[in-house]
Coordinates of C-alpha atoms in Angstrom, one line a residue:
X901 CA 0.0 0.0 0.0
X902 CA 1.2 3.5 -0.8
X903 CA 0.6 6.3 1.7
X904 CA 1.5 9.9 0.6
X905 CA 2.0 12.2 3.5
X906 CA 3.5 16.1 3.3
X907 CA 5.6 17.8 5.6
X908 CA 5.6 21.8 5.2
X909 CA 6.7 24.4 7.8
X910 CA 4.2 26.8 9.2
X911 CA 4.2 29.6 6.0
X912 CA 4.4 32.8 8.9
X913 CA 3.0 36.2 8.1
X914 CA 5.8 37.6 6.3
X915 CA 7.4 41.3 6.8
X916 CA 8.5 43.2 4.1
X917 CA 11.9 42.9 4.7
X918 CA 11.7 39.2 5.9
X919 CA 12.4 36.3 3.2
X920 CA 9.0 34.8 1.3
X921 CA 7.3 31.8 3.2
X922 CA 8.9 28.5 1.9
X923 CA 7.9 27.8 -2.0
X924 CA 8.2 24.3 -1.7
X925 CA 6.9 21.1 0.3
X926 CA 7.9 17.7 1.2
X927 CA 6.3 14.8 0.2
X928 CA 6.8 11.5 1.3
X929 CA 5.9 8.2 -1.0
X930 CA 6.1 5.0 1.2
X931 CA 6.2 1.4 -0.2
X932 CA 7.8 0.4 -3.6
X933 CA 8.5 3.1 -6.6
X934 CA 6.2 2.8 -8.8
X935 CA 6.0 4.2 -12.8
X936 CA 3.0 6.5 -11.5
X937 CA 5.5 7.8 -8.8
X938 CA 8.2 8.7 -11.3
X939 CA 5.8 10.4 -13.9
X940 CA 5.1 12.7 -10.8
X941 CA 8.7 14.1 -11.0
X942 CA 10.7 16.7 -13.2
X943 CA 13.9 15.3 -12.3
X944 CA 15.0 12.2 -10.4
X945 CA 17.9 12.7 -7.3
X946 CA 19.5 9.2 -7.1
X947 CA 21.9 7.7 -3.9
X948 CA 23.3 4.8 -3.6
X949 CA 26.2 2.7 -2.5
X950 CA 29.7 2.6 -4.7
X951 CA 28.4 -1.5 -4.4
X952 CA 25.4 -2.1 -4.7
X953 CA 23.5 -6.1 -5.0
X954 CA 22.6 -6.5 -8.9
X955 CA 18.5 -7.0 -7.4
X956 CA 18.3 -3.5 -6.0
X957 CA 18.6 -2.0 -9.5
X958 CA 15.3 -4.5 -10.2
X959 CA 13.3 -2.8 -7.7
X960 CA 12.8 0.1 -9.3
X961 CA 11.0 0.1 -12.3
X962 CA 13.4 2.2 -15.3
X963 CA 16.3 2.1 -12.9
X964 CA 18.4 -1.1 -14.3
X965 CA 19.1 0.8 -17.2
X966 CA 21.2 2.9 -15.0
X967 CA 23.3 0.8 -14.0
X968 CA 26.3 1.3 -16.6
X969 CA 25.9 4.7 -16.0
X970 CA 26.7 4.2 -12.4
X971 CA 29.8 2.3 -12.5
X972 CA 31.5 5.3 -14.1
X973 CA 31.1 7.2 -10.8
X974 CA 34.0 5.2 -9.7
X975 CA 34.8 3.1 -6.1
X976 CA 36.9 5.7 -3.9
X977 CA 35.4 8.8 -2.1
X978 CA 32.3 10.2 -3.4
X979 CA 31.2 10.2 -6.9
X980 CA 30.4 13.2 -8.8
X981 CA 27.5 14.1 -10.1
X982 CA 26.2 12.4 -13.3
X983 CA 23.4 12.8 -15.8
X984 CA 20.9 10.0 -17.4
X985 CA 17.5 9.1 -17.8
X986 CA 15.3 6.4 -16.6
X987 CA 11.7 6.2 -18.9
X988 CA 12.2 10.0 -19.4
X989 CA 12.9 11.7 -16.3
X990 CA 15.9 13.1 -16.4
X991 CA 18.2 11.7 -12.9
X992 CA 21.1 12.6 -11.4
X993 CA 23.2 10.4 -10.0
X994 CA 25.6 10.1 -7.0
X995 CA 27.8 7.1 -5.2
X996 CA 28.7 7.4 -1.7
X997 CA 31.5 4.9 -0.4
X998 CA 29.4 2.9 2.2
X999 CA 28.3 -0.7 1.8
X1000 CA 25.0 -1.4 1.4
X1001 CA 22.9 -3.0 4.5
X1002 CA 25.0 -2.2 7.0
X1003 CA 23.6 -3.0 9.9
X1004 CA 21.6 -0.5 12.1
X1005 CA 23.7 -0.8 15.1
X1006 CA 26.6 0.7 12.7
X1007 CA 24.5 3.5 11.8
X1008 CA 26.7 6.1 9.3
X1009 CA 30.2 4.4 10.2
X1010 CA 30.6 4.1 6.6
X1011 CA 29.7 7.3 5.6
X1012 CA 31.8 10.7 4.8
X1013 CA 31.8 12.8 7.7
X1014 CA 29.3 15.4 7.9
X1015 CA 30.9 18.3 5.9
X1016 CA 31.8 15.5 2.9
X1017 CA 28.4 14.1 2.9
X1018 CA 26.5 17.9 2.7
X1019 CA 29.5 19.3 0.0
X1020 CA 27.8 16.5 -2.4
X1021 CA 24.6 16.5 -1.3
X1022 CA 25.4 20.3 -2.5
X1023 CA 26.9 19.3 -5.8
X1024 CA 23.9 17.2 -6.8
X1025 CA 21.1 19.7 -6.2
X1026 CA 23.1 22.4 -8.0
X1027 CA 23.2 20.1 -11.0
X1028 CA 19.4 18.8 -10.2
X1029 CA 18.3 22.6 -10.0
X1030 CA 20.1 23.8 -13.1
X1031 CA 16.7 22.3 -15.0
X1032 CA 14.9 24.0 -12.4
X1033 CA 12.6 21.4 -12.1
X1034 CA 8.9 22.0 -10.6
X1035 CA 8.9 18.9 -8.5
X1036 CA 12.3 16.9 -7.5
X1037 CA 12.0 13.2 -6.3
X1038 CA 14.8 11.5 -3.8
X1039 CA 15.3 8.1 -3.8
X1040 CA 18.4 7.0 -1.1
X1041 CA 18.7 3.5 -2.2
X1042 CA 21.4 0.3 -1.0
X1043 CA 21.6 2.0 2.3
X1044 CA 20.7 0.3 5.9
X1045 CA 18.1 2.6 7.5
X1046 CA 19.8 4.8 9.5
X1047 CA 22.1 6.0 6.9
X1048 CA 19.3 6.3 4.4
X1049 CA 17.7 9.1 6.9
X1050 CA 21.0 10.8 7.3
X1051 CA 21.7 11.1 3.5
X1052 CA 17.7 11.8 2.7
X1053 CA 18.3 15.1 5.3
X1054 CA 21.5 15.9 3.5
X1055 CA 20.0 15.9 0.6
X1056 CA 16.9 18.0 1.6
X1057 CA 19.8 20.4 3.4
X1058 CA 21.0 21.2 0.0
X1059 CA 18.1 21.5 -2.3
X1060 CA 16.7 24.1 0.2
X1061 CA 19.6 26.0 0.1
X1062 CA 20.2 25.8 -3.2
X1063 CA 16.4 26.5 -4.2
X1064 CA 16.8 29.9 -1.8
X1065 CA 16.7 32.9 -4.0
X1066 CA 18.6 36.0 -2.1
X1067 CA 17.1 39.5 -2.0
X1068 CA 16.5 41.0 -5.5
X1069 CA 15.4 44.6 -6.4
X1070 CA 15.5 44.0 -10.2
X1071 CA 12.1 45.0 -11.9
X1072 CA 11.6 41.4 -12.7
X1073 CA 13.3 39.1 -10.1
X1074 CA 13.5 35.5 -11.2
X1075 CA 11.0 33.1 -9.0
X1076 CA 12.4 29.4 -8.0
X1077 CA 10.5 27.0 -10.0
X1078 CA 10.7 24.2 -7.4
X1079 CA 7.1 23.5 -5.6
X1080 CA 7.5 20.1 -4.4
X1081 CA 10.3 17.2 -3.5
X1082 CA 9.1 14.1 -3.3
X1083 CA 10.9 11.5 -0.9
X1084 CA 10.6 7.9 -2.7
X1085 CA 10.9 4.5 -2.0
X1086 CA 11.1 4.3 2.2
X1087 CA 9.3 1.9 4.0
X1088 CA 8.2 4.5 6.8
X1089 CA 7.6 8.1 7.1
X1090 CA 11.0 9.8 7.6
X1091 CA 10.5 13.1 10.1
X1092 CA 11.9 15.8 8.2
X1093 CA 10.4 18.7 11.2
X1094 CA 13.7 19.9 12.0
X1095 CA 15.8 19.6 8.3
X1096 CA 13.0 21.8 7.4
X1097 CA 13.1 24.3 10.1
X1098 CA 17.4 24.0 10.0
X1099 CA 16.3 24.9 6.1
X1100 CA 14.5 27.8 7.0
X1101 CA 16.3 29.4 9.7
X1102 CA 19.9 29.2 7.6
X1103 CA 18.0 31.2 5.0
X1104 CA 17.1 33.5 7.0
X1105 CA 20.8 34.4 7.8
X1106 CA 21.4 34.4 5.0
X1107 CA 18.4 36.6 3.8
X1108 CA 18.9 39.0 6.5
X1109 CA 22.9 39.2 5.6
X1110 CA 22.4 39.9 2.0
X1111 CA 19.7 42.6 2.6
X1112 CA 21.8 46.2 1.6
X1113 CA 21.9 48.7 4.7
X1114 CA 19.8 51.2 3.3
X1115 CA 17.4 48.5 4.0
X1116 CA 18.0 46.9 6.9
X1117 CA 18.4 50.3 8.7
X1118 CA 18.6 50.1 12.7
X1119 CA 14.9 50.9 12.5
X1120 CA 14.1 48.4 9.8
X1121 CA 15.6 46.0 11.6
X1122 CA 14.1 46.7 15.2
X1123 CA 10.3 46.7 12.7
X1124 CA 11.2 42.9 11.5
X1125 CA 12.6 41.9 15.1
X1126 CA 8.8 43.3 16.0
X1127 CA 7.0 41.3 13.6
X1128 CA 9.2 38.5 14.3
X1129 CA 8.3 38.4 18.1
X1130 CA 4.5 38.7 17.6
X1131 CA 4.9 35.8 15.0
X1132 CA 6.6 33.4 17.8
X1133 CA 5.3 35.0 21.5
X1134 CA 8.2 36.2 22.0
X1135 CA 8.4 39.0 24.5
X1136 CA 10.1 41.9 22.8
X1137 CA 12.0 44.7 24.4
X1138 CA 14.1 47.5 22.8
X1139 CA 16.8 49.2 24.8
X1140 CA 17.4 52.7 22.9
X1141 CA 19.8 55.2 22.9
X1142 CA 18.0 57.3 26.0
X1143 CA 17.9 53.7 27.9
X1144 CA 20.9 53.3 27.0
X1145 CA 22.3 55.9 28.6
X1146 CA 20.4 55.6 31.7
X1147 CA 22.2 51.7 32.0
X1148 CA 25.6 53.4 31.6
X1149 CA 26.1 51.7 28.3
X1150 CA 29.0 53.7 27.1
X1151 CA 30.8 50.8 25.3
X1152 CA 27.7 50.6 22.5
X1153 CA 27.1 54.4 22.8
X1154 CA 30.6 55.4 21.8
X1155 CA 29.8 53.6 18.5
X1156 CA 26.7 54.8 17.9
X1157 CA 27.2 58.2 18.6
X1158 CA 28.6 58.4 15.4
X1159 CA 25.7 57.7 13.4
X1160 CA 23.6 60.2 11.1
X1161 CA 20.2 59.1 13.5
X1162 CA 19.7 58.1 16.7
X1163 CA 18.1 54.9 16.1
X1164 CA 20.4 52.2 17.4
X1165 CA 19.7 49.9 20.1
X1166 CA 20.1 46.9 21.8
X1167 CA 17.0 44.4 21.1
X1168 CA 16.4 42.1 24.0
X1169 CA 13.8 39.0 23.0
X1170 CA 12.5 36.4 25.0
X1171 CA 11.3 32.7 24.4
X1172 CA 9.6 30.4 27.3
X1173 CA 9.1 27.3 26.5
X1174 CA 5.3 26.1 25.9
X1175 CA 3.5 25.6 29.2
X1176 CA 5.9 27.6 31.2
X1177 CA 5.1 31.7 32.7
X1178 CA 5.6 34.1 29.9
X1179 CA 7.5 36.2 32.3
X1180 CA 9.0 35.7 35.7
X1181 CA 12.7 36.4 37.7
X1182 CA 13.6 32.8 36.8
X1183 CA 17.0 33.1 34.6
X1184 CA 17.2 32.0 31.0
X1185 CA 18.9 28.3 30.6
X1186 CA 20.5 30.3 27.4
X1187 CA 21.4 33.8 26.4
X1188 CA 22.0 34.2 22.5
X1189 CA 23.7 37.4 21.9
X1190 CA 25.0 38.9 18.4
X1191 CA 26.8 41.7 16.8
X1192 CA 24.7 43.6 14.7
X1193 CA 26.5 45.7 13.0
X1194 CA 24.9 46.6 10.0
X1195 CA 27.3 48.7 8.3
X1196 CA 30.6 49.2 9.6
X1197 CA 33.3 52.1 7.7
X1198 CA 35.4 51.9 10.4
X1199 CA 34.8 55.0 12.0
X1200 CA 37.5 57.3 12.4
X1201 CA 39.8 54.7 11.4
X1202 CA 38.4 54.5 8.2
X1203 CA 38.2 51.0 5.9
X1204 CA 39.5 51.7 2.5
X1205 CA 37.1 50.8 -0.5
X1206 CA 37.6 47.2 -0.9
X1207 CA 37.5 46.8 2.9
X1208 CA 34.1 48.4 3.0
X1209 CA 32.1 47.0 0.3
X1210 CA 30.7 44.0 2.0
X1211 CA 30.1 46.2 5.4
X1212 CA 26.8 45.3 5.3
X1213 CA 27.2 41.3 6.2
X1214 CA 28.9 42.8 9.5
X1215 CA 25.6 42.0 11.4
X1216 CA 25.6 38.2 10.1
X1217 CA 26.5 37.8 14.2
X1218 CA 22.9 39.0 14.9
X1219 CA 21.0 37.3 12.3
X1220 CA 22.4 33.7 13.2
X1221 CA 21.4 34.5 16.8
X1222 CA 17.9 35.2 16.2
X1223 CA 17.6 31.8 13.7
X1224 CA 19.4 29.7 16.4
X1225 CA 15.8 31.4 18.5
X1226 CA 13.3 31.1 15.9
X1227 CA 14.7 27.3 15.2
X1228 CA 14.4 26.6 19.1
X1229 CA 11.1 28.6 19.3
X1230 CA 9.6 26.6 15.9
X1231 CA 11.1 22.8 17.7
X1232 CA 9.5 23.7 20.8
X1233 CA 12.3 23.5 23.0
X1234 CA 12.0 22.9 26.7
X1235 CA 14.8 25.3 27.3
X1236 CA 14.4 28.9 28.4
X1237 CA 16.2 31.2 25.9
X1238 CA 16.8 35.0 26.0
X1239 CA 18.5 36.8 22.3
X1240 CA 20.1 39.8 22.8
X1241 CA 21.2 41.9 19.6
X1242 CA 23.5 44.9 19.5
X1243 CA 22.4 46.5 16.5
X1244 CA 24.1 50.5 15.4
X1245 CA 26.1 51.2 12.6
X1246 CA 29.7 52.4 12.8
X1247 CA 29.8 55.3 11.2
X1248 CA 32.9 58.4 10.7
X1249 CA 31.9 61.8 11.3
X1250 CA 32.4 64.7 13.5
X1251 CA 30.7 62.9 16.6
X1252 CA 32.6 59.4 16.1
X1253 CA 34.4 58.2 18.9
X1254 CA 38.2 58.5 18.7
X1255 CA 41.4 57.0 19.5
X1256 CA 42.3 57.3 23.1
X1257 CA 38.8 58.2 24.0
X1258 CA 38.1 56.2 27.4
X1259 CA 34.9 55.1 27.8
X1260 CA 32.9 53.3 30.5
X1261 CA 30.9 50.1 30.0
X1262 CA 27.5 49.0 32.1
X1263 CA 29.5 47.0 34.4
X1264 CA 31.9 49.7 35.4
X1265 CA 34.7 48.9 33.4
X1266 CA 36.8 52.0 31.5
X1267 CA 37.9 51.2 28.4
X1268 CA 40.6 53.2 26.3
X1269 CA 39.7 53.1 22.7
X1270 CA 42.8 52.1 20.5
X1271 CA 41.0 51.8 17.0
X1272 CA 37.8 52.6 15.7
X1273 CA 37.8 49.4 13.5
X1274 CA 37.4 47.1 16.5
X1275 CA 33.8 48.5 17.4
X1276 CA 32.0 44.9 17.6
X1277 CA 33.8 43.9 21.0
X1278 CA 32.5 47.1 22.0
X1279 CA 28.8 47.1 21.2
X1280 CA 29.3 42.9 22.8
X1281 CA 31.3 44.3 26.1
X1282 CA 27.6 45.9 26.9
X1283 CA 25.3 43.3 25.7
X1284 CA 27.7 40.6 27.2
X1285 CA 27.2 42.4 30.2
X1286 CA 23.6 43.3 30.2
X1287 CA 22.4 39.7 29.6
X1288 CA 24.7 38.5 32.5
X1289 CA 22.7 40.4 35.2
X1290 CA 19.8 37.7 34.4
X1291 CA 22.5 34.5 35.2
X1292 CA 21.8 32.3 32.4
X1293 CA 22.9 29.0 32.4
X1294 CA 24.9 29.8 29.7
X1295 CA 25.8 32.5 26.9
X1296 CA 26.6 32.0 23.3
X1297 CA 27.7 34.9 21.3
X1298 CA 28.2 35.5 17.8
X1299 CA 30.0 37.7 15.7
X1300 CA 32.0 38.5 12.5
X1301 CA 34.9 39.8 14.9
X1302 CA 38.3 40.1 13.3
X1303 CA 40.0 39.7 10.1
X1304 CA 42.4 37.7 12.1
X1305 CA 40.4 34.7 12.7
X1306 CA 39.7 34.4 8.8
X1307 CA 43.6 34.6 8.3
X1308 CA 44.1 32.0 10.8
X1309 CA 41.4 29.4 9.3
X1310 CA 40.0 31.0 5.8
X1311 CA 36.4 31.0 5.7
X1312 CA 36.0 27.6 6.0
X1313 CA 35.9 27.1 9.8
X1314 CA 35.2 29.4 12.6
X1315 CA 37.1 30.3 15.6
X1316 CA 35.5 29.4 18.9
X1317 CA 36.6 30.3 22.5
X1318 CA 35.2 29.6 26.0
X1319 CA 35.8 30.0 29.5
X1320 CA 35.4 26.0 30.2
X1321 CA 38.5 24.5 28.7
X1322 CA 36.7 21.4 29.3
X1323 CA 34.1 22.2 26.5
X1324 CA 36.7 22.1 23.8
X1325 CA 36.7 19.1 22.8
X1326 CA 32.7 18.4 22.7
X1327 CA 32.8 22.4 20.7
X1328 CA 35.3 20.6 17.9
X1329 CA 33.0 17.5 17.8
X1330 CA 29.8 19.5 17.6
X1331 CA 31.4 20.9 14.4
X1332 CA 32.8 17.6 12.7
X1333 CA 29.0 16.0 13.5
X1334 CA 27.1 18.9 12.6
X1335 CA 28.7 19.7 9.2
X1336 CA 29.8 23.1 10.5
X1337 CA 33.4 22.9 11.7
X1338 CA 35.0 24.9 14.1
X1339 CA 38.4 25.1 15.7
X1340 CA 39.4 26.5 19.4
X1341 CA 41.8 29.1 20.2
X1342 CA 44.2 29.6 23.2
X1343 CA 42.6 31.8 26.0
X1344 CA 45.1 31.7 28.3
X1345 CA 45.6 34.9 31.0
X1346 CA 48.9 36.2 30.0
X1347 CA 47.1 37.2 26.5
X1348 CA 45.8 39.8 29.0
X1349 CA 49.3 41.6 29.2
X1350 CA 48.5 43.2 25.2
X1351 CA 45.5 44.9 26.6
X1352 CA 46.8 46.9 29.3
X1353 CA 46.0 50.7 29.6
X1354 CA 47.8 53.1 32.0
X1355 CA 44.5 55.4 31.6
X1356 CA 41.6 52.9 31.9
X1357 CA 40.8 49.2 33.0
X1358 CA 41.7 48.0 29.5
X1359 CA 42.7 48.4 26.2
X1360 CA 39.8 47.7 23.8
X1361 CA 42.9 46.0 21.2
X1362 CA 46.5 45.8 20.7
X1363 CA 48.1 48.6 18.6
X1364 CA 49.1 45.8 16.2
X1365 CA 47.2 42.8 15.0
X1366 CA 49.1 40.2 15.9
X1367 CA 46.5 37.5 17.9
X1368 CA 43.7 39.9 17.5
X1369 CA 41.2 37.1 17.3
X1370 CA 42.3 36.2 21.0
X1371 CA 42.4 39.1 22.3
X1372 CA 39.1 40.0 21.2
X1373 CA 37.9 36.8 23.1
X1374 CA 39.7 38.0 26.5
X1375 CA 38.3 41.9 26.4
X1376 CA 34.8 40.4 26.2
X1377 CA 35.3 37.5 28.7
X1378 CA 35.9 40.5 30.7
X1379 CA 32.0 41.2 30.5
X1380 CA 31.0 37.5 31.5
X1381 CA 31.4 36.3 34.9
X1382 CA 33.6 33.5 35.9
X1383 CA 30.6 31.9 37.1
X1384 CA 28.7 31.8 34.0
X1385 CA 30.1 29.6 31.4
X1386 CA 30.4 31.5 27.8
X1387 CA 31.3 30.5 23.9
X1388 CA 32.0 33.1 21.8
X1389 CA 32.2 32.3 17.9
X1390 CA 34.1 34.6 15.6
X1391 CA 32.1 33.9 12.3
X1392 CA 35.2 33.2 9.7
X1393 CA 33.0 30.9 7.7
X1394 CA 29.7 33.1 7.6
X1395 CA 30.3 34.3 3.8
X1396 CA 32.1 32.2 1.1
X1397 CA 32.3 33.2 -2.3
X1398 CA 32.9 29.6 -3.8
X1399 CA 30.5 28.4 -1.1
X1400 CA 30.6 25.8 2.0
X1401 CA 29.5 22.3 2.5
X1402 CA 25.8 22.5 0.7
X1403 CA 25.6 26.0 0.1
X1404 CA 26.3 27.9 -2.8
X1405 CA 28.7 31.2 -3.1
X1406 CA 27.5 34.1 -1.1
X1407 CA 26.1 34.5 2.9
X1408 CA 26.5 30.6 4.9
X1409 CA 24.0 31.0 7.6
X1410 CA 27.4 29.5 9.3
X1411 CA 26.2 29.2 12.9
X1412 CA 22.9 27.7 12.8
X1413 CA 22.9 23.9 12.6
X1414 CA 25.9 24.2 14.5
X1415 CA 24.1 26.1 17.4
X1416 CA 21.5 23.6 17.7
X1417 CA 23.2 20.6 17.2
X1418 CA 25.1 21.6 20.7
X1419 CA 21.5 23.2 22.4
X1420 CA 19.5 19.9 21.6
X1421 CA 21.9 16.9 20.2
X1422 CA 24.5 17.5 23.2
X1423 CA 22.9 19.4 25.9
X1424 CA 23.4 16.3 28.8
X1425 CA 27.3 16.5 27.8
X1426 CA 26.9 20.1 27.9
X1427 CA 25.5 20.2 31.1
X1428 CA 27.8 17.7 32.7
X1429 CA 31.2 20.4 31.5
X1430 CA 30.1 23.8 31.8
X1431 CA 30.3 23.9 36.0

């Protein structure tokens, strides 16, 4: 018997500036592939082992006449993508290096690690999509069940990134085609809730990122931040300039004051989990905090022109930090969670802050500014401090932070610190597993002898660059207390232009699956290191 079921995230009601609802839904076929199945496809996505039994190309009807076609993909590594046709629909064609059946209780031993597996599940949609096909059917075949349901959600990863169409202002911008995928051939339904919602929260970093800052204003942004929160029940609450000022935030201020309008802020937004009081003194179990910078010259140290043109990605920081909520919020997660955003613009002018200015932060701590260029530890040092007052069980931040960290690992990992040395090794894992890799830093004291100031408390940098990606990490620990355990990622990996893993050239959403991967997938070993 052939049951048809569909699996579509909640379209929500959209904001102007906020990316269209999903286009496309997911269908799942169980039972044997039938002809009528295959005429209900554009374009066939094929898996299977490098070695596969003669009888499984029998079970699908069309599909033995493939199998020339797929001993060309070769027996080491992954194959690459390949064109045929089985009864007409056009297929494309992939090998993974896994024997088929393996037994469940060796579920993805023989598969690529994660990034591998989602770098060719990116390669075939790019080559599925180039026909931009209506409707896409995946068929994962060979595989023992376990790894069938880890290559199916690779597979769904890509297409939906791939199928994302980026903000356009053209008179006539260029719909996606795709309006359905069909998932073929399983013998149960396959729960595709959170590949969908991972789907739809990475676009929305990467929607947000791409949007120009003429757009995305600090006022735009606070308006979508709105719309998002009365979307989700969120409670929503936006620290301006004048509150600011009354909470002594002199870190953020100094980069904001030198901005054309007074319009910054720092967005505070809160998630309880269903069931639980909206409101209450009970801390958060997480505080999310990004930089939201979203357009930085440089200030008075001015950026040359090449430097500058992609300023407007320098909120990416924020953007993964309210996904990483809306994915929670969407998965219903039992976990209390708080986002804090810092979002201004770092503008020159003849109210910019200055070098040697000394300011003061909200927790008391003076500050002697050494460069203009490093504002994002600055509009952090407050938030970071802000959200600490609540004692969450723990604070993630995130932020495009220094050019240092991309020189150190190119911008295909991202830096990660933390003030458990413990967590490191489950922070590296997290990456390897999750398909977004990340690599720890030192963060040891004596770093602390660069940022010394014979005026103020500290430095905000180093008058050279040398380890500024570290010592970035200890001025903000400086804002987090020893008692509350902290990960900061510097976001080296959130824009590639030849792309990463499954997605294509442009904004990552780098941040996201990572994020909750660690919040849901790990949280007992979380737990059990961060004291």
């Amino acid at each position: 018997m052939i049951k048809v079921s569909s699996n579509r995230v909640k379209p929500p009601v959209r904001h102007a500036l906020l990316p269209p609802a999903t286009g496309w839904k997911v269908v799942q076929t169980t039972g044997r592939v039938s002809k009528a199945a295959l005429g209900r496809i554009d374009h066939l996505l094929l898996v299977t082992p490098h070695r596969i039994p003669d009888s499984l190309w029998r079970d699908v009807p069309g599909l033995q006449s493939l199998q020339a076609l797929h001993k060309r993909l070769g027996k080491q590594g992954y194959g690459r993508a390949i064109r045929g046709q089985s009864g007409g629909t056009p297929v494309t064609l992939g090998a993974l290096a896994a024997a088929a059946a393996v037994p469940a209780k060796k579920a993805r031993s023989t598969l690529p690690a994660a990034f591998t597996l989602l770098k060719f599940a990116g390669e075939l949609a790019a080559n599925v999509l180039a026909d931009e096909p209506r409707s896409v059917g995946i068929l994962v075949h060979g595989f023992a069940a376990a790894d069938t349901d880890w290559v199916t959600n690779a597979l769904l990863l890509a297409l939906g990134a791939r199928a994302f169409k980026a903000p356009a202002f053209q008179k006539e911008a260029k719909a996606q085609p795709l309006k359905t995928v069909h998932i073929l051939g399983r013998q149960g339904q396959l729960d595709t809730t959170r590949t969908c919602v991972e789907i739809e929260g990475a676009n929305l970093v990467r929607w947000l990122t791409a949007l120009p800052s003429n757009k995305l204003s600090a006022s735009a942004y606070r308006a979508v931040l709105a719309a998002l929160a009365k979307e989700h029940g969120w409670e929503f609450e936006w620290l301006g300039e004048a509150e600011l000022r009354k909470l002594n935030a002199g870190a953020f201020l100094a980069v904001a004051q030198g901005n054309a309008t007074p319009d910054a802020g720092i967005a505070r937004l809160r998630y309880r989990p269903p069931g639980t009081a909206r409101t209450g003194s009970a801390a958060p179990d997480v505080a999310l905090i990004g930089k939201g910078i979203i357009f930085d010259t440089g200030g008075t140290n001015l950026k040359t022109a090449p430097h500058m043109l992609d300023m407007h990605t320098d909120m990416s920081g924020s953007a993964v930090a309210l996904a990483v909520l809306q994915a929670l919020t969407r998965l219903q997660c039992v976990r209390s969670v708080d986002c804090w955003l810092a979002i201004t613009e770092n503008r020159t002018g003849p109210a910019a802050y200055k070098q040697r200015d000394v300011i003061t932060a909200s927790n008391g701590t003076t500050i002697e500014i050494m460069h203009t260029d490093a504002e994002g530890r600055m509009v952090l040092a407050d938030t970071l401090a802000l959200a600490a007052r609540d004692k969450p069980g723990l604070i993630m931040d995130y932020a495009t932070l220094t050019g240092a960290c991309v020189y150190a690992l190119s911008e295909r990992y991202s830096g990660v610190f933390t003030n458990r040395e413990a967590l490191n090794e489950l922070l590296v894992r997290t990456g390897r597993e999750s398909g977004e890799r990340v690599w720890p830093f030192p963060n040891d004291a004596d770093f602390d002898d660069d940022l010394k100031s014979k005026v103020a408390d500290v430095a905000q940098c180093a008058s050279t660059g040398e380890a500024d990606q570290i010592l970035a990490a200890r001025f903000l620990q400086r804002f987090v207390p020893d008692s509350t355990p902290w990960i900061h990622m510097d976001l080296s990996a959130v824009l590639r232009k030849d792309g990463l893993a499954h997605m294509p050239a442009g904004p990552t959403g780098f941040g996201l699956r990572y994020s909750l991967a660690l919040l849901l997938d790990r949280v007992v070993e979380l737990t059990l290191l961060r004291g």
